[in-house]
Structures are given as structure tokens and as C-alpha cells.
PDB file of C-alpha atoms in Angstrom:
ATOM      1  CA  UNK U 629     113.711 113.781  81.318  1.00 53.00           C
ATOM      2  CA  UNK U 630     113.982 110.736  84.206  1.00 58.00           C
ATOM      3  CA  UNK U 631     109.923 110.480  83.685  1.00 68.00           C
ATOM      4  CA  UNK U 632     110.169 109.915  80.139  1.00 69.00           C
ATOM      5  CA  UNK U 633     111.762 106.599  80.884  1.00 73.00           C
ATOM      6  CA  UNK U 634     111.106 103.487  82.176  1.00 80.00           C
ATOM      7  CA  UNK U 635     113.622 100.555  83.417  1.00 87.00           C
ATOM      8  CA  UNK U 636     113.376  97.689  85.627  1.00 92.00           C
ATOM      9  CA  UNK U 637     115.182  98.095  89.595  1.00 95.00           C
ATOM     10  CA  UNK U 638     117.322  95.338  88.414  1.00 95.00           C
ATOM     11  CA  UNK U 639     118.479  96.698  84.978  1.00 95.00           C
ATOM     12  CA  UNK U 640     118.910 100.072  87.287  1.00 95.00           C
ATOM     13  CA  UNK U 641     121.167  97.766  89.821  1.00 97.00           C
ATOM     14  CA  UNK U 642     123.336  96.265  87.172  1.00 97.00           C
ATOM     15  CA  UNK U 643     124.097  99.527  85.740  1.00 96.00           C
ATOM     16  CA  UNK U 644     125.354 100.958  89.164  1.00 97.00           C
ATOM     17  CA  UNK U 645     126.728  97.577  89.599  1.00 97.00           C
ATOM     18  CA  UNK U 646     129.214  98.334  86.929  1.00 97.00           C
ATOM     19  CA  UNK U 647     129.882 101.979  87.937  1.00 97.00           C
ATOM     20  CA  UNK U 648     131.492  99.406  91.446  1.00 97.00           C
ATOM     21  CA  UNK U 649     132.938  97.029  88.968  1.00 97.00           C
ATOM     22  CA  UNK U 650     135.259  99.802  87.519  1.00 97.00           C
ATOM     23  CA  UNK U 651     133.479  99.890  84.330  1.00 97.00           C
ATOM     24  CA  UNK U 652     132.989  96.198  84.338  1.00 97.00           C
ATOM     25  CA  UNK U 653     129.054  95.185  83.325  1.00 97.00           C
ATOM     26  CA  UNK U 654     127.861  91.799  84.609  1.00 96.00           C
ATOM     27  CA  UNK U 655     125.152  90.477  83.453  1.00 95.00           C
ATOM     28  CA  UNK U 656     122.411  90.255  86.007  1.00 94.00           C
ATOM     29  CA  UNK U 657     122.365  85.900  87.211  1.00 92.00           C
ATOM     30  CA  UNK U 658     118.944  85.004  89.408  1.00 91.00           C
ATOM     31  CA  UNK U 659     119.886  81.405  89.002  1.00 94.00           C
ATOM     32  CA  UNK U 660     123.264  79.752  90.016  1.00 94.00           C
ATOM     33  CA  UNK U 661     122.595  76.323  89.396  1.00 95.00           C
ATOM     34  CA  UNK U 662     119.931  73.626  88.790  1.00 95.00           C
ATOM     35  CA  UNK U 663     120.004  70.714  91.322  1.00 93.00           C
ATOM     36  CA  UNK U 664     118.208  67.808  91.830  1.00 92.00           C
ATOM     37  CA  UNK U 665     119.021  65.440  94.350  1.00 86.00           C
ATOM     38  CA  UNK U 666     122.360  67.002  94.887  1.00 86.00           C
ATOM     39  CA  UNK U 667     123.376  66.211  91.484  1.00 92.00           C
ATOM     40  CA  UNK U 668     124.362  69.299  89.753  1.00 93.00           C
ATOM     41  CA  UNK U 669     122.412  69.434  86.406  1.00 95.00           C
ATOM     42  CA  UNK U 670     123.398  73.063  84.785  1.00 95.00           C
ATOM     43  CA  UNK U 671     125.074  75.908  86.187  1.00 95.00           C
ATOM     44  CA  UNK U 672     125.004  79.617  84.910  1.00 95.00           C
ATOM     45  CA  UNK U 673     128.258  81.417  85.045  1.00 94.00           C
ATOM     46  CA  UNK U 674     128.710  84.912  85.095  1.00 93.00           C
ATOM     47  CA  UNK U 675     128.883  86.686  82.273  1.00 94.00           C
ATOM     48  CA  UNK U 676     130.094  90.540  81.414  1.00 94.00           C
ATOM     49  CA  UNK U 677     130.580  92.796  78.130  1.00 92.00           C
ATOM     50  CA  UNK U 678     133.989  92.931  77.080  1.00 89.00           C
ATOM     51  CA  UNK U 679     133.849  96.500  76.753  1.00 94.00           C
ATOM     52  CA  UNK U 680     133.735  99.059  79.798  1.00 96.00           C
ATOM     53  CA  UNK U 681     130.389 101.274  79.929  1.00 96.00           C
ATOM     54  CA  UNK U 682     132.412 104.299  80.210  1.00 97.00           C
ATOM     55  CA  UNK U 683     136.155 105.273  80.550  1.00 97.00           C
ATOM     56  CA  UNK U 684     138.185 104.879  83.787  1.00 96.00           C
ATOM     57  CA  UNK U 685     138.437 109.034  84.129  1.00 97.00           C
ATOM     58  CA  UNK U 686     134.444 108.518  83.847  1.00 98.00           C
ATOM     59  CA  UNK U 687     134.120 105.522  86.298  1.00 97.00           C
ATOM     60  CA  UNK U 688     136.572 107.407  88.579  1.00 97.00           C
ATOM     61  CA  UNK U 689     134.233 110.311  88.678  1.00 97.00           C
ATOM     62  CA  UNK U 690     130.976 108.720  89.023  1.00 97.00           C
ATOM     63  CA  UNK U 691     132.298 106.668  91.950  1.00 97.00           C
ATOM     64  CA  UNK U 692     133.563 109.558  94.049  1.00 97.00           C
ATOM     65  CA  UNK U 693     130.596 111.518  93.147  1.00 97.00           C
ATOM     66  CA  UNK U 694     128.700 108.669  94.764  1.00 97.00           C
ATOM     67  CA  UNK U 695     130.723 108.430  97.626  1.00 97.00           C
ATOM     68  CA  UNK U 696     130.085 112.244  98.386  1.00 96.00           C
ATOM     69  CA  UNK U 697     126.638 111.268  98.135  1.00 96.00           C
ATOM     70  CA  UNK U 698     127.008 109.626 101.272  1.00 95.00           C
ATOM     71  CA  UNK U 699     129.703 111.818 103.060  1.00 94.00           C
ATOM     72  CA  UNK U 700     127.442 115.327 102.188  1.00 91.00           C
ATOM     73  CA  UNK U 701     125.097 114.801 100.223  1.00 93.00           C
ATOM     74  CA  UNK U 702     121.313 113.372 100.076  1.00 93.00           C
ATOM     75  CA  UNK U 703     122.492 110.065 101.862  1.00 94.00           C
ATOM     76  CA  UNK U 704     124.550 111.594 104.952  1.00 94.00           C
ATOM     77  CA  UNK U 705     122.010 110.164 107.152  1.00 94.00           C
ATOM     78  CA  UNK U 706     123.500 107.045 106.380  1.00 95.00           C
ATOM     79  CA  UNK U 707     126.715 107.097 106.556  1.00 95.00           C
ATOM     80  CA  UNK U 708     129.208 105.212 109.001  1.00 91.00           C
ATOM     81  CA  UNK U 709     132.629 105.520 109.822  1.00 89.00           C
ATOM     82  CA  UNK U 710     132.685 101.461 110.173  1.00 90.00           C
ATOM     83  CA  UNK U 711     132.654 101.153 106.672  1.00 93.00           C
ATOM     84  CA  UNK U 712     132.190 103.097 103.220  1.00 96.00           C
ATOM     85  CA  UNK U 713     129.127 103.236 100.860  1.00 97.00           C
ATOM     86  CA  UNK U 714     128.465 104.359  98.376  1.00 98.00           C
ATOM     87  CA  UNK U 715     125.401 105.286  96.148  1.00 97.00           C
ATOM     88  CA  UNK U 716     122.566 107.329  95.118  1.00 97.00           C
ATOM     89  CA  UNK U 717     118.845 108.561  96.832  1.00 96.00           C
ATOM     90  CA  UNK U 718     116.143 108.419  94.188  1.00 94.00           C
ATOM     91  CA  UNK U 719     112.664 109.957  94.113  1.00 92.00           C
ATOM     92  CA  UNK U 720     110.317 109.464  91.773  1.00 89.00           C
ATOM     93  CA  UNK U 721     106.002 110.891  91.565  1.00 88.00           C
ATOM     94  CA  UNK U 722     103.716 108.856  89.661  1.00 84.00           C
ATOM     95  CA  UNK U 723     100.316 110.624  88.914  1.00 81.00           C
ATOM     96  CA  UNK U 724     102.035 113.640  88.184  1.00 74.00           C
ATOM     97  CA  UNK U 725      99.036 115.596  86.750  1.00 74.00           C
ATOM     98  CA  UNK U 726      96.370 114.175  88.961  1.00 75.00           C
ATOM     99  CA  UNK U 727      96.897 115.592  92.567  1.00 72.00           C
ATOM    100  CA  UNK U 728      94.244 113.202  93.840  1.00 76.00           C
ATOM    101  CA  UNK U 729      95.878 110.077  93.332  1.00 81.00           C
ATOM    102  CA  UNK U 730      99.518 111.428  93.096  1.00 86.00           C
ATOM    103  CA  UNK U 731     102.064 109.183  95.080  1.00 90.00           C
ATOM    104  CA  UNK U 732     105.973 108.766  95.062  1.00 92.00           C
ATOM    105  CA  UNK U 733     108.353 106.064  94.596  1.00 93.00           C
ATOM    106  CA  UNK U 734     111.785 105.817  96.895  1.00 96.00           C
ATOM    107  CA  UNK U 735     114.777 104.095  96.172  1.00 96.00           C
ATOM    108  CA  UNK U 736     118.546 103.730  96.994  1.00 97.00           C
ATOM    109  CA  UNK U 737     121.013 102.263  94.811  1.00 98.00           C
ATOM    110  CA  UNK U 738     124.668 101.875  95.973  1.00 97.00           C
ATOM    111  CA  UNK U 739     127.665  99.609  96.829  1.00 98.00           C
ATOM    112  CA  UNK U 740     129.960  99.066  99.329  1.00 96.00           C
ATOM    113  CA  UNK U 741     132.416  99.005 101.217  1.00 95.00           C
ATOM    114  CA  UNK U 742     133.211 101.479  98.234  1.00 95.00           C
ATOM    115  CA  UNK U 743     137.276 101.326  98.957  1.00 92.00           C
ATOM    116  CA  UNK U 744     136.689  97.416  97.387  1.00 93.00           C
ATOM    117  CA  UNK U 745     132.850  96.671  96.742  1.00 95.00           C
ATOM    118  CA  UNK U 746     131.719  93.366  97.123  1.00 95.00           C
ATOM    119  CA  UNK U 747     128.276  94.184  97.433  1.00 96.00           C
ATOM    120  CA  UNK U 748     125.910  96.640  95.247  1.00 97.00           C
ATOM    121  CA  UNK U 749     121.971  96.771  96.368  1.00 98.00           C
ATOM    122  CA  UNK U 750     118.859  98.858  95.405  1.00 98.00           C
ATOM    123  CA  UNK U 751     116.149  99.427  97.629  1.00 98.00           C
ATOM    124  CA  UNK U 752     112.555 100.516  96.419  1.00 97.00           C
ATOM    125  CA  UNK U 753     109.631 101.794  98.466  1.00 96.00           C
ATOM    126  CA  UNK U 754     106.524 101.834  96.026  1.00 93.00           C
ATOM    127  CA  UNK U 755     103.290 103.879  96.731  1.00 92.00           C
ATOM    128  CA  UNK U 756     104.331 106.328  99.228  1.00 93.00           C
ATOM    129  CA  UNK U 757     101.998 109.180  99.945  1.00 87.00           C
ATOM    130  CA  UNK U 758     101.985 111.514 103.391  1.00 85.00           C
ATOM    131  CA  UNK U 759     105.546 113.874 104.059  1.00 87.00           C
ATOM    132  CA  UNK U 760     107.877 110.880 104.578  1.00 91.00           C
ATOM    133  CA  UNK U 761     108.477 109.927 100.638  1.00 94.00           C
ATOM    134  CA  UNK U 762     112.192 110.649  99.609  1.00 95.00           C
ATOM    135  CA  UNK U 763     114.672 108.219  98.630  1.00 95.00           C
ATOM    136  CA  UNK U 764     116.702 109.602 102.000  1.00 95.00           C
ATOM    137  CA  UNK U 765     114.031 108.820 104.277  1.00 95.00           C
ATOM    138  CA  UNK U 766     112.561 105.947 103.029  1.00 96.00           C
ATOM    139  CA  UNK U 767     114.734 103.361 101.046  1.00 97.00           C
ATOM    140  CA  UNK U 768     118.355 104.788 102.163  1.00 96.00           C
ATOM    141  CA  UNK U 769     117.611 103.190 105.724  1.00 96.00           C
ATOM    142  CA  UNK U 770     116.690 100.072 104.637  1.00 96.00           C
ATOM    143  CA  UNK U 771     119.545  99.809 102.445  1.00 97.00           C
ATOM    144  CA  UNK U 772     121.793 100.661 105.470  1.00 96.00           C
ATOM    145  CA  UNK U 773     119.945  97.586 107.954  1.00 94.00           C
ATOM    146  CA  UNK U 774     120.733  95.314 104.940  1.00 95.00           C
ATOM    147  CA  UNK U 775     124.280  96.580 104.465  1.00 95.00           C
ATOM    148  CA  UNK U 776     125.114  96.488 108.033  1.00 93.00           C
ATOM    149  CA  UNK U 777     123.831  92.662 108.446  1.00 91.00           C
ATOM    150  CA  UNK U 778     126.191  91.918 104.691  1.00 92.00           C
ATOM    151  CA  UNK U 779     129.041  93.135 106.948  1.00 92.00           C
ATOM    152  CA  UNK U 780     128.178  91.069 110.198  1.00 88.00           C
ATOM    153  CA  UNK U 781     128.155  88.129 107.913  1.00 86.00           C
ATOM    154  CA  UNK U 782     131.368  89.118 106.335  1.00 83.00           C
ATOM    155  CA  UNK U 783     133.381  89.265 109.247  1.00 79.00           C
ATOM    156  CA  UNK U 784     133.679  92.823 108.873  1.00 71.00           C
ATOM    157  CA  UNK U 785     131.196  94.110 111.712  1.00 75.00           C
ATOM    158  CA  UNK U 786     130.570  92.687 115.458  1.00 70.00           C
ATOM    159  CA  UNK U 787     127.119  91.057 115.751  1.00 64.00           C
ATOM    160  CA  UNK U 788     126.165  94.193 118.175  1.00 64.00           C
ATOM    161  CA  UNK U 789     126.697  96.831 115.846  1.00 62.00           C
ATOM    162  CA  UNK U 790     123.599  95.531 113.851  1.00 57.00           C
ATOM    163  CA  UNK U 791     121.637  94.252 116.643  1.00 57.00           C
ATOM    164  CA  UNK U 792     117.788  95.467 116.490  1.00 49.00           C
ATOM    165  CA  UNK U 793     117.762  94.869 120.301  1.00 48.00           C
ATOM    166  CA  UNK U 794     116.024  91.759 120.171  1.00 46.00           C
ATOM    167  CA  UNK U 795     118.353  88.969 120.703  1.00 46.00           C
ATOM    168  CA  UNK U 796     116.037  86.246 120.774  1.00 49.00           C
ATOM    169  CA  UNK U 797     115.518  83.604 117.783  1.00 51.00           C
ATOM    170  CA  UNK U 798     112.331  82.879 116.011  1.00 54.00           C
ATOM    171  CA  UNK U 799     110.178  81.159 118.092  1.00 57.00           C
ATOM    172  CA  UNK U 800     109.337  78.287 115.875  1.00 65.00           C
ATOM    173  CA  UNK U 801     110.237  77.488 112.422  1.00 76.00           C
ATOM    174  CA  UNK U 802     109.566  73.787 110.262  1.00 79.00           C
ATOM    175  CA  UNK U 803     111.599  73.315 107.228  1.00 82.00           C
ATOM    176  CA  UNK U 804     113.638  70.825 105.294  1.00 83.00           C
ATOM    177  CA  UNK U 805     116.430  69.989 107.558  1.00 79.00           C
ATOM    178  CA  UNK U 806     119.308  70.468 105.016  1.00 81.00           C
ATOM    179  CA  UNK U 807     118.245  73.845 105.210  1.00 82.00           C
ATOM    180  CA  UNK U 808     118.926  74.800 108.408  1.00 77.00           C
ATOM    181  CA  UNK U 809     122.194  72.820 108.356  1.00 78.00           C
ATOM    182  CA  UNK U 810     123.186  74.578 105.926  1.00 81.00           C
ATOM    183  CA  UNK U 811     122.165  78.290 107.708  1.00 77.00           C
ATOM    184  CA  UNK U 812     123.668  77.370 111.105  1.00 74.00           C
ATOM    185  CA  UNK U 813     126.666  75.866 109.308  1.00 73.00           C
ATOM    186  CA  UNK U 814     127.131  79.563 107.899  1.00 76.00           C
ATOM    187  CA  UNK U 815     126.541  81.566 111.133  1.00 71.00           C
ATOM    188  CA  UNK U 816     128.587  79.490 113.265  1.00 69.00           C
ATOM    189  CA  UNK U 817     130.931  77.227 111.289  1.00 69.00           C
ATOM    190  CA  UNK U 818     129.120  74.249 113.155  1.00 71.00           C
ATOM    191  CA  UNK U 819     128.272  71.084 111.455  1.00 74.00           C
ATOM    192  CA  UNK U 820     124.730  70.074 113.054  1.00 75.00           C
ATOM    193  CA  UNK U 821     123.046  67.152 112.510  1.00 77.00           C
ATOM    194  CA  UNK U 822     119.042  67.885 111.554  1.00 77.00           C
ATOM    195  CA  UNK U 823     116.135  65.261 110.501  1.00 77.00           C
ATOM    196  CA  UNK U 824     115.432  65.287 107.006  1.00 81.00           C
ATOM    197  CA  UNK U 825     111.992  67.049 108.174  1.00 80.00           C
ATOM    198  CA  UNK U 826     112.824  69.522 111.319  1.00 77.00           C
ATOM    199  CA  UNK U 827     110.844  71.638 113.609  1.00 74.00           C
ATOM    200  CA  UNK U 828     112.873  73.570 115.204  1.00 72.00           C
ATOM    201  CA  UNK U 829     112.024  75.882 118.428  1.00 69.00           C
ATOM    202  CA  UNK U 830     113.761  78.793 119.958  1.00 63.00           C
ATOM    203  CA  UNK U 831     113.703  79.763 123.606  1.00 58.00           C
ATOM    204  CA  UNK U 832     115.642  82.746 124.339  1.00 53.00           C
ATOM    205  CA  UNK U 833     118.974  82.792 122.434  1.00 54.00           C
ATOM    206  CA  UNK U 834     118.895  78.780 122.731  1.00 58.00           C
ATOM    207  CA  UNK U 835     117.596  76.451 119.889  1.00 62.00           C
ATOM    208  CA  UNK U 836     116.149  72.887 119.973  1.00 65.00           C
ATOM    209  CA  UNK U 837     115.467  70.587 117.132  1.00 64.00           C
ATOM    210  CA  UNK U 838     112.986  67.439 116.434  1.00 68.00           C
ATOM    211  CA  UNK U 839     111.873  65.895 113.786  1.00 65.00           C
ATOM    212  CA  UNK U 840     108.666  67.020 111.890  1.00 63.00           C
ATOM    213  CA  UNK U 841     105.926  64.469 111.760  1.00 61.00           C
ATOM    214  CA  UNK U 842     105.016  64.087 107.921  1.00 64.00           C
ATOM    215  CA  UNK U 843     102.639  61.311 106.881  1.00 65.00           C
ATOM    216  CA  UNK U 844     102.562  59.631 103.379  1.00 65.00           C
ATOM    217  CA  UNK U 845      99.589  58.383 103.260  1.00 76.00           C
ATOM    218  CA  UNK U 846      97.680  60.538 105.235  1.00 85.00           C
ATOM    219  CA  UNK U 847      97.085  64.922 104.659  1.00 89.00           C
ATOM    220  CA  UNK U 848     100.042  65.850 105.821  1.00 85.00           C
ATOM    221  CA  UNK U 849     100.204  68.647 108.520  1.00 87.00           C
ATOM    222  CA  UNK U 850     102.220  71.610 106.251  1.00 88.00           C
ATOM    223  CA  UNK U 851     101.868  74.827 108.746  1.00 87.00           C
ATOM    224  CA  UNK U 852     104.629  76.638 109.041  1.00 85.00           C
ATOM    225  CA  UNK U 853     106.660  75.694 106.483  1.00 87.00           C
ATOM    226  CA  UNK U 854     107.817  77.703 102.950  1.00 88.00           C
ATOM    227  CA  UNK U 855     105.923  77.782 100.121  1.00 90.00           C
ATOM    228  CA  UNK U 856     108.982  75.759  98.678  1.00 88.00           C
ATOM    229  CA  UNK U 857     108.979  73.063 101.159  1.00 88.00           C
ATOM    230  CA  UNK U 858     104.687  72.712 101.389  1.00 88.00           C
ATOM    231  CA  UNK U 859     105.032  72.772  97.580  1.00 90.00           C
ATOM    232  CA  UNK U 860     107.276  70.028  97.775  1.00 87.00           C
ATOM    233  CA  UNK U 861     105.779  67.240 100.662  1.00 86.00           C
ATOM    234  CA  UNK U 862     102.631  67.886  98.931  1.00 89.00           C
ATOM    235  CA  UNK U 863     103.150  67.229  95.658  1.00 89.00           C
ATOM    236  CA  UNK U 864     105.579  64.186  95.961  1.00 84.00           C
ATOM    237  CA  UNK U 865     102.363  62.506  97.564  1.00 85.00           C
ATOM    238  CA  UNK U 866     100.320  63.635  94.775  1.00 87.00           C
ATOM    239  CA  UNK U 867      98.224  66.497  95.428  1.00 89.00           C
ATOM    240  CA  UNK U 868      97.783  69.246  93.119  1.00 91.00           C
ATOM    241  CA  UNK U 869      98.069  72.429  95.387  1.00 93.00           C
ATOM    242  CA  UNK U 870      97.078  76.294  94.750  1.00 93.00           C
ATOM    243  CA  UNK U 871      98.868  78.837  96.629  1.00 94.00           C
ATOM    244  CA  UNK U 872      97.397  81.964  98.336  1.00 93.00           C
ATOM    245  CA  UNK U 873      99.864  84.867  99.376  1.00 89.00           C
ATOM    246  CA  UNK U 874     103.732  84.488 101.027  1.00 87.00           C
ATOM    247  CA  UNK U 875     105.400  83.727 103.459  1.00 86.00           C
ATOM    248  CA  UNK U 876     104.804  81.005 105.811  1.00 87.00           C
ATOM    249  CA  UNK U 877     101.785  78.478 105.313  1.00 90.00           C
ATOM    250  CA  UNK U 878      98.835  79.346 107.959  1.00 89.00           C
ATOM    251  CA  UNK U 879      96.143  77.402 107.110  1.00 91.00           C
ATOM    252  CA  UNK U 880      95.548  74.321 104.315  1.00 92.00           C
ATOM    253  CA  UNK U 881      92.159  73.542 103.041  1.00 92.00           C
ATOM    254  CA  UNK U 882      92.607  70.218 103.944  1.00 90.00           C
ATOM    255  CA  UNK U 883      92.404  68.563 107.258  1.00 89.00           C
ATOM    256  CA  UNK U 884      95.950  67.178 108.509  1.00 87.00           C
ATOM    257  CA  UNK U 885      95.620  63.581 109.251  1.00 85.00           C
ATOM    258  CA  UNK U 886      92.193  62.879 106.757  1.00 87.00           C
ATOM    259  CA  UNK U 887      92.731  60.693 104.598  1.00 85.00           C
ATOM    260  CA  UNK U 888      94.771  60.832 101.243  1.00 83.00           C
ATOM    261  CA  UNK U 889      93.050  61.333  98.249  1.00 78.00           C
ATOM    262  CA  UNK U 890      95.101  62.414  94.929  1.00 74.00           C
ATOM    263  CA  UNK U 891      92.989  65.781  94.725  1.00 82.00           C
ATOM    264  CA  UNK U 892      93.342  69.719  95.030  1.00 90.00           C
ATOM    265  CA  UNK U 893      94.717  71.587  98.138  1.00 92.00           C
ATOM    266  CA  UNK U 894      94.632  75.109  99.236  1.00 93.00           C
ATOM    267  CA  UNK U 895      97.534  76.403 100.895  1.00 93.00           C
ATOM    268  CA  UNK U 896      97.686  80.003 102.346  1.00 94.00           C
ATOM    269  CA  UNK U 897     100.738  81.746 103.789  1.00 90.00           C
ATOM    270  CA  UNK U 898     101.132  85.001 105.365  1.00 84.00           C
TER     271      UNK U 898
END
């Protein structure tokens, strides 16, 4: 019956966001507010259905069901006695009939720390041939890196118990300074001081800032920042700019430091 029907991840989220919000549904919110220039313009607030998807004896059952999921069922490779989740492995073939092409779809949905959720996430792995395909070996250990970094942030884990091993910072990153206040603000409750335009460099587990060279009257040097910020510089002097790819920017058609004319630019990011 599942094949017969087709829904988005995030309509799929919302729904076991609900089944966490005791019945509860929210509707799904991708944007908080509108800002510009630190004025508030609009701001979205949440909004939910006044009545409950299901009953509470329903709700009651589909949450420990997904709890058992996770204590012996498909997602017991997951679990963690630090904190509790809950949720659901998915697997899914597309190009059922046709062996040749036939692939799989992974995904986890879930919530946690199920006791009193604050957080409900779905994972999905797209275009997954070979042995390794299931929603168990695939999307349910992603969702369990994310979940464990949620709880470092939260206070509710130590920062070792989701260390990778690799305790060094980025080696280089340029951005818009507010930015990374902001970041470093939330990570260690610090109020630095950054340049409006920063390039920032990381040696070790130590971090240095200085401030980003960007011309306004000349092609301004945008590697290594967002697409966001790039978008931004490069505009507000007037150039019309196509994007290539994601990421950071790697390369810019136009030389940094020629000189400024009100014309087309390529960015690509990787």
C-alpha cells in the first residue's frame, strides 16, 4: 500500500512531529522572521490544528511503539542509554519492476529525548543501490550524529561524547562578521567583537580573526564565503551574479581587483 503513495519528508516529519507533540499538529514554519537591517519586518508564528490527529490512548500507543523501535526493534543500533529516542527506520525501492535500474530510498524519522521531546528529525538517503540500503543502516546513523550534537548544544551531553576525533576547527572560513558573533556567542556564551567583513583562521583548537579586504569599487575578492554573503557584497555593488553548485564559493568568473563594471558574474561553490 506505502508505494501507492507519495508525500513530501517534511509533510512525513510534521506528522511524526505530532505523534511527539501528544497529538498536537504544528504546522511546518521554514521562515521565522523577515529582517532587514535588524529591523524586524514580519514574523511567522507557529501555528497548530485545534484538534488532536488521534486520541491520547492512540498517541500513547504510537509513542511507545516507537520507543521499542529503538530499544528492540529495527533501530537498536542506535540506541543510547544517555538519552531516549524515539522513531521509525524506513525503506523504500523505486524501480520496482525494472531490476536494472532498481534502487532504494532510506530514511529515519523520530524524536527525542522521547521522556520530553524537544526535537523531532527525518533523515533521507536517496539512490542507494549495493547491500547497505535500509533505513537501519543508512539514515538511522545519521540521525543519531545529528541527535547527539542537538544534545551537546543543549547542555544535555559533554562535548566528548559526540566528538568525531578531530578536535581541530576549520581551517579558514570568511563570512559576515555578525555571523560568527553570533555562533561563538552560542557555543561559548562569549561576546566577541568581529569586523563587519571577517576572515577568520583556525590553528589547532585556537581561532584568530581579521578583517576581510572587500573593495567597492573594484571586483571584489568573494572566495570562501556563502552563497548568501557572495550574493550579497556582490550585488550591493551592482553586479548581476549566476550561481553554480553549494557550498562555499571556489572560483568567480571575474578577476578580484579588475576593475568594476555593472555587468554579469559567475560564482561557483563546492
Amino acid at each position: 500500500h506505502g508505494y501507492e503513495l507519495q508525500i513530501t519528508p517534511l509533510q512525513m516529519l510534521a506528522f511524526y512531529n505530532a505523534v511527539a507533540n501528544n497529538g498536537i499538529y504544528m504546522t511546518p514554519r521554514l521562515v521565522k522572521s523577515v529582517v532587514d537591517n535588524h529591523k524586524v519586518l514580519k514574523q511567522f508564528h507557529p501555528k497548530s490544528r485545534k484538534e488532536k490527529i488521534a486520541s491520547e490512548k492512540s498517541i500513547a500507543a504510537l509513542q511507545e511503539m516507537m520507543k521499542d523501535v529503538i530499544t528492540k526493534g529495527t533501530g537498536a543500533n542506535i540506541y543510547t542509554d544517555e538519552y531516549e529516542i524515539a522513531g521509525k527506520t524506513g525503506t523504500a525501492a523505486y524501480n520496482y519492476v525494472d531490476q536494472g535500474t532498481k534502487g532504494y530510498n532510506a530514511s529515519f524519522a523520530g524524536f527525542f529525548p522521547a521522556d520530553n521531546p524537544r526535537y523531532s528529525i527525518i533523515v533521507v538517503a536517496y539512490g542507494l543501490t549495493g547491500k547497505k540500503y535500509y533505513g537501519s543502516q543508512v539514515a538511522a546513523p545519521i540521525f543519531r550524529k545529528i541527535a547527539d550534537r542537538l544534545m551537546v548544544l543543549d547542555g544535555g551531553l559533554t562535548q566528548d561524547y559526540a566528538n568525531t576525533g578531530n578536535k581541530a576547527l576549520p581551517r579558514s572560513s570568511r563570512g559576515y562578521g555578525g555571523d560568527f558573533q553570533e555562533l561563538f556567542h552560542e557555543l561559548s556564551h562569549q561576546k566577541i567583537r568581529y569586523p563587519t567583513w571577517a576572515n577568520l583562521e583556525g590553528e589547532g583548537i585556537k581561532i584568530t580573526s581579521r578583517k576581510a579586504m572587500l573593495s567597492n569599487n573594484k571586483v571584489p575578492n568573494v572566495k570562501g564565503l556563502g552563497l548568501r554573503d557572495a550574493v550579497y557584497v556582490l550585488e550591493n555593488i551592482g553586479m548581476r551574479v549566476e550561481v553554480h553548485g553549494a557550498g562555499k564559493v571556489y572560483k568567480q568568473s571575474k578577476r578580484p581587483g579588475s576593475s568594476l563594471k555593472r555587468e554579469n558574474i559567475e560564482i561557483y561553490l563546492n
